PDB file of C-alpha atoms in Angstrom:
ATOM      1  CA  ARG B 822       0.100  -0.004   0.219  1.00  0.00           C
ATOM      2  CA  GLY B 823       2.735   2.433   1.010  1.00  0.00           C
ATOM      3  CA  TRP B 824       4.839   1.463  -1.773  1.00  0.00           C
ATOM      4  CA  ALA B 825       2.802   3.658  -4.564  1.00  0.00           C
ATOM      5  CA  ALA B 826       5.250   6.593  -3.963  1.00  0.00           C
ATOM      6  CA  ALA B 827       8.130   4.927  -3.674  1.00  0.00           C
ATOM      7  CA  ASP B 828       8.637   4.132  -7.403  1.00  0.00           C
ATOM      8  CA  PRO B 829       8.173   7.838  -8.684  1.00  0.00           C
ATOM      9  CA  LEU B 830      10.730   9.043  -5.644  1.00  0.00           C
ATOM     10  CA  PHE B 831      13.349   6.472  -6.678  1.00  0.00           C
ATOM     11  CA  ALA B 832      12.843   7.473 -10.330  1.00  0.00           C
ATOM     12  CA  LEU B 833      13.442  11.022  -9.468  1.00  0.00           C
ATOM     13  CA  LEU B 834      16.446  10.305  -7.324  1.00  0.00           C
ATOM     14  CA  VAL B 835      18.016   8.427 -10.438  1.00  0.00           C
ATOM     15  CA  ALA B 836      17.306  11.303 -12.466  1.00  0.00           C
ATOM     16  CA  ALA B 837      19.213  13.412 -10.148  1.00  0.00           C
ATOM     17  CA  LEU B 838      22.078  11.225 -10.065  1.00  0.00           C
ATOM     18  CA  ILE B 839      22.363  10.881 -13.690  1.00  0.00           C
ATOM     19  CA  MET B 840      22.082  14.553 -14.308  1.00  0.00           C
ATOM     20  CA  TRP B 841      24.741  15.199 -11.401  1.00  0.00           C
ATOM     21  CA  SER B 842      26.805  12.742 -13.284  1.00  0.00           C
ATOM     22  CA  VAL B 843      26.543  14.153 -16.701  1.00  0.00           C
ATOM     23  CA  CYS B 844      26.616  18.041 -15.927  1.00  0.00           C
ATOM     24  CA  PRO B 845      30.567  18.050 -15.886  1.00  0.00           C
ATOM     25  CA  LEU B 846      30.449  16.319 -19.181  1.00  0.00           C
ATOM     26  CA  LEU B 847      28.176  18.691 -20.839  1.00  0.00           C
ATOM     27  CA  PHE B 848      30.185  21.314 -19.365  1.00  0.00           C
ATOM     28  CA  SER B 849      33.603  20.281 -20.808  1.00  0.00           C
ATOM     29  CA  SER B 850      31.795  19.347 -24.274  1.00  0.00           C
ATOM     30  CA  GLY B 851      30.151  22.728 -24.455  1.00  0.00           C
ATOM     31  CA  GLN B 852      33.238  24.471 -23.849  1.00  0.00           C
ATOM     32  CA  THR B 853      35.216  22.465 -26.335  1.00  0.00           C
ATOM     33  CA  LEU B 854      32.460  23.033 -29.054  1.00  0.00           C
ATOM     34  CA  LEU B 855      32.398  26.622 -28.328  1.00  0.00           C
ATOM     35  CA  GLN B 856      36.132  26.823 -28.606  1.00  0.00           C
ATOM     36  CA  VAL B 857      36.177  28.688 -25.345  1.00  0.00           C
ATOM     37  CA  ALA B 858      39.846  29.313 -24.001  1.00  0.00           C
ATOM     38  CA  PRO B 859      40.672  27.539 -21.054  1.00  0.00           C
ATOM     39  CA  LEU B 860      40.795  29.731 -17.846  1.00  0.00           C
ATOM     40  CA  THR B 861      44.248  28.158 -16.651  1.00  0.00           C
ATOM     41  CA  SER B 862      45.562  29.474 -19.927  1.00  0.00           C
ATOM     42  CA  ARG B 863      44.370  33.112 -20.142  1.00  0.00           C
ATOM     43  CA  ALA B 864      46.911  34.559 -17.718  1.00  0.00           C
ATOM     44  CA  ALA B 865      49.804  32.672 -19.539  1.00  0.00           C
ATOM     45  CA  LEU B 866      48.392  33.853 -23.047  1.00  0.00           C
ATOM     46  CA  ASP B 867      48.457  37.452 -21.652  1.00  0.00           C
ATOM     47  CA  LYS B 868      52.193  36.968 -20.489  1.00  0.00           C
ATOM     48  CA  SER B 869      53.232  35.330 -23.710  1.00  0.00           C
ATOM     49  CA  LEU B 870      51.880  38.254 -25.733  1.00  0.00           C
ATOM     50  CA  ARG B 871      53.699  40.963 -23.825  1.00  0.00           C
ATOM     51  CA  GLU B 872      56.962  38.870 -24.232  1.00  0.00           C
ATOM     52  CA  ILE B 873      56.235  38.489 -28.038  1.00  0.00           C
ATOM     53  CA  SER B 874      55.420  42.170 -28.429  1.00  0.00           C
ATOM     54  CA  THR B 875      58.818  43.118 -27.009  1.00  0.00           C
ATOM     55  CA  LEU B 876      60.706  41.070 -29.769  1.00  0.00           C
ATOM     56  CA  ASN B 877      62.722  43.007 -31.802  1.00  0.00           C
ATOM     57  CA  GLY B 878      60.867  43.911 -35.045  1.00  0.00           C
ATOM     58  CA  VAL B 879      57.432  43.284 -33.614  1.00  0.00           C
ATOM     59  CA  LEU B 880      54.907  45.869 -33.999  1.00  0.00           C
ATOM     60  CA  GLU B 881      52.089  44.512 -32.996  1.00  0.00           C
ATOM     61  CA  CYS B 882      50.268  40.874 -31.800  1.00  0.00           C
ATOM     62  CA  ASP B 883      46.576  40.647 -32.871  1.00  0.00           C
ATOM     63  CA  ARG B 884      43.651  38.396 -33.723  1.00  0.00           C
ATOM     64  CA  GLU B 885      44.835  36.035 -30.969  1.00  0.00           C
ATOM     65  CA  HIS B 886      42.526  33.076 -30.217  1.00  0.00           C
ATOM     66  CA  THR B 887      43.346  30.100 -27.697  1.00  0.00           C
ATOM     67  CA  PHE B 888      40.915  27.298 -27.219  1.00  0.00           C
ATOM     68  CA  ALA B 889      40.858  23.722 -26.115  1.00  0.00           C
ATOM     69  CA  TYR B 890      40.595  21.186 -29.169  1.00  0.00           C
ATOM     70  CA  ALA B 891      40.366  18.373 -26.661  1.00  0.00           C
ATOM     71  CA  PRO B 892      40.529  18.211 -23.131  1.00  0.00           C
ATOM     72  CA  ASN B 893      44.520  18.233 -22.968  1.00  0.00           C
ATOM     73  CA  ILE B 894      45.207  20.147 -26.186  1.00  0.00           C
ATOM     74  CA  VAL B 895      45.192  23.829 -26.353  1.00  0.00           C
ATOM     75  CA  VAL B 896      45.301  25.427 -29.719  1.00  0.00           C
ATOM     76  CA  THR B 897      46.588  29.139 -30.133  1.00  0.00           C
ATOM     77  CA  THR B 898      46.499  31.119 -33.430  1.00  0.00           C
ATOM     78  CA  MET B 899      47.605  34.676 -33.810  1.00  0.00           C
ATOM     79  CA  ASN B 900      48.828  37.476 -36.193  1.00  0.00           C
ATOM     80  CA  VAL B 901      51.974  39.278 -35.719  1.00  0.00           C
ATOM     81  CA  ARG B 902      52.789  42.572 -37.409  1.00  0.00           C
ATOM     82  CA  VAL B 903      56.371  43.072 -38.014  1.00  0.00           C
ATOM     83  CA  ARG B 904      58.821  45.723 -39.422  1.00  0.00           C
ATOM     84  CA  ASP B 905      59.707  44.942 -42.874  1.00  0.00           C
ATOM     85  CA  SER B 906      63.316  44.624 -41.942  1.00  0.00           C
ATOM     86  CA  ALA B 907      62.529  41.808 -39.494  1.00  0.00           C
ATOM     87  CA  SER B 908      63.275  38.197 -40.243  1.00  0.00           C
ATOM     88  CA  GLU B 909      60.762  35.963 -40.359  1.00  0.00           C
ATOM     89  CA  SER B 910      62.913  33.157 -39.975  1.00  0.00           C
ATOM     90  CA  GLU B 911      64.329  34.432 -36.682  1.00  0.00           C
ATOM     91  CA  LEU B 912      61.063  35.339 -35.139  1.00  0.00           C
ATOM     92  CA  MET B 913      59.183  32.288 -35.855  1.00  0.00           C
ATOM     93  CA  PRO B 914      61.117  29.746 -33.861  1.00  0.00           C
ATOM     94  CA  ARG B 915      61.176  32.529 -30.878  1.00  0.00           C
ATOM     95  CA  ILE B 916      57.380  32.818 -31.199  1.00  0.00           C
ATOM     96  CA  HIS B 917      56.627  29.312 -31.178  1.00  0.00           C
ATOM     97  CA  GLY B 918      59.145  28.697 -28.284  1.00  0.00           C
ATOM     98  CA  ILE B 919      57.185  31.517 -26.076  1.00  0.00           C
ATOM     99  CA  LEU B 920      53.823  30.142 -26.866  1.00  0.00           C
ATOM    100  CA  ALA B 921      54.834  26.285 -26.528  1.00  0.00           C
ATOM    101  CA  SER B 922      54.758  26.374 -22.678  1.00  0.00           C
ATOM    102  CA  MET B 923      50.818  27.009 -22.872  1.00  0.00           C
ATOM    103  CA  SER B 924      49.719  25.723 -26.060  1.00  0.00           C
ATOM    104  CA  GLN B 925      50.441  22.259 -27.819  1.00  0.00           C
ATOM    105  CA  HIS B 926      49.507  23.616 -31.352  1.00  0.00           C
ATOM    106  CA  VAL B 927      50.414  27.078 -32.628  1.00  0.00           C
ATOM    107  CA  THR B 928      49.702  28.969 -35.740  1.00  0.00           C
ATOM    108  CA  VAL B 929      51.516  32.511 -36.418  1.00  0.00           C
ATOM    109  CA  GLN B 930      50.889  34.303 -39.531  1.00  0.00           C
ATOM    110  CA  ILE B 931      53.626  37.006 -39.589  1.00  0.00           C
ATOM    111  CA  SER B 932      52.416  40.511 -41.714  1.00  0.00           C
ATOM    112  CA  LYS B 933      55.184  42.694 -42.818  1.00  0.00           C
ATOM    113  CA  ASP B 934      54.360  46.347 -42.167  1.00  0.00           C
TER     114      ASP B 934
END
């Protein structure tokens, strides 16, 4: 007799447990699909951009985009505007070296001014 309410209550309990366990997965997947920059790498990106801006010949870093391609793979793309006299072959390894500490894949487009 008193068990009539038990079935819906246990169904709600199971549904709540499923939602509780799935929410972190949904959050992580949503961040990956929306190409959101990982919170931990934002400060490192700002520091790296300041360091790149101080390299000899670099005028500006813009259009930078950092996002998680997968849970442990961070991708960074950016455009670096440099003087006409700057050597791309010298700048590219230095820029990649600066960004390598925070990003597993780096794409840099150099524009000469």
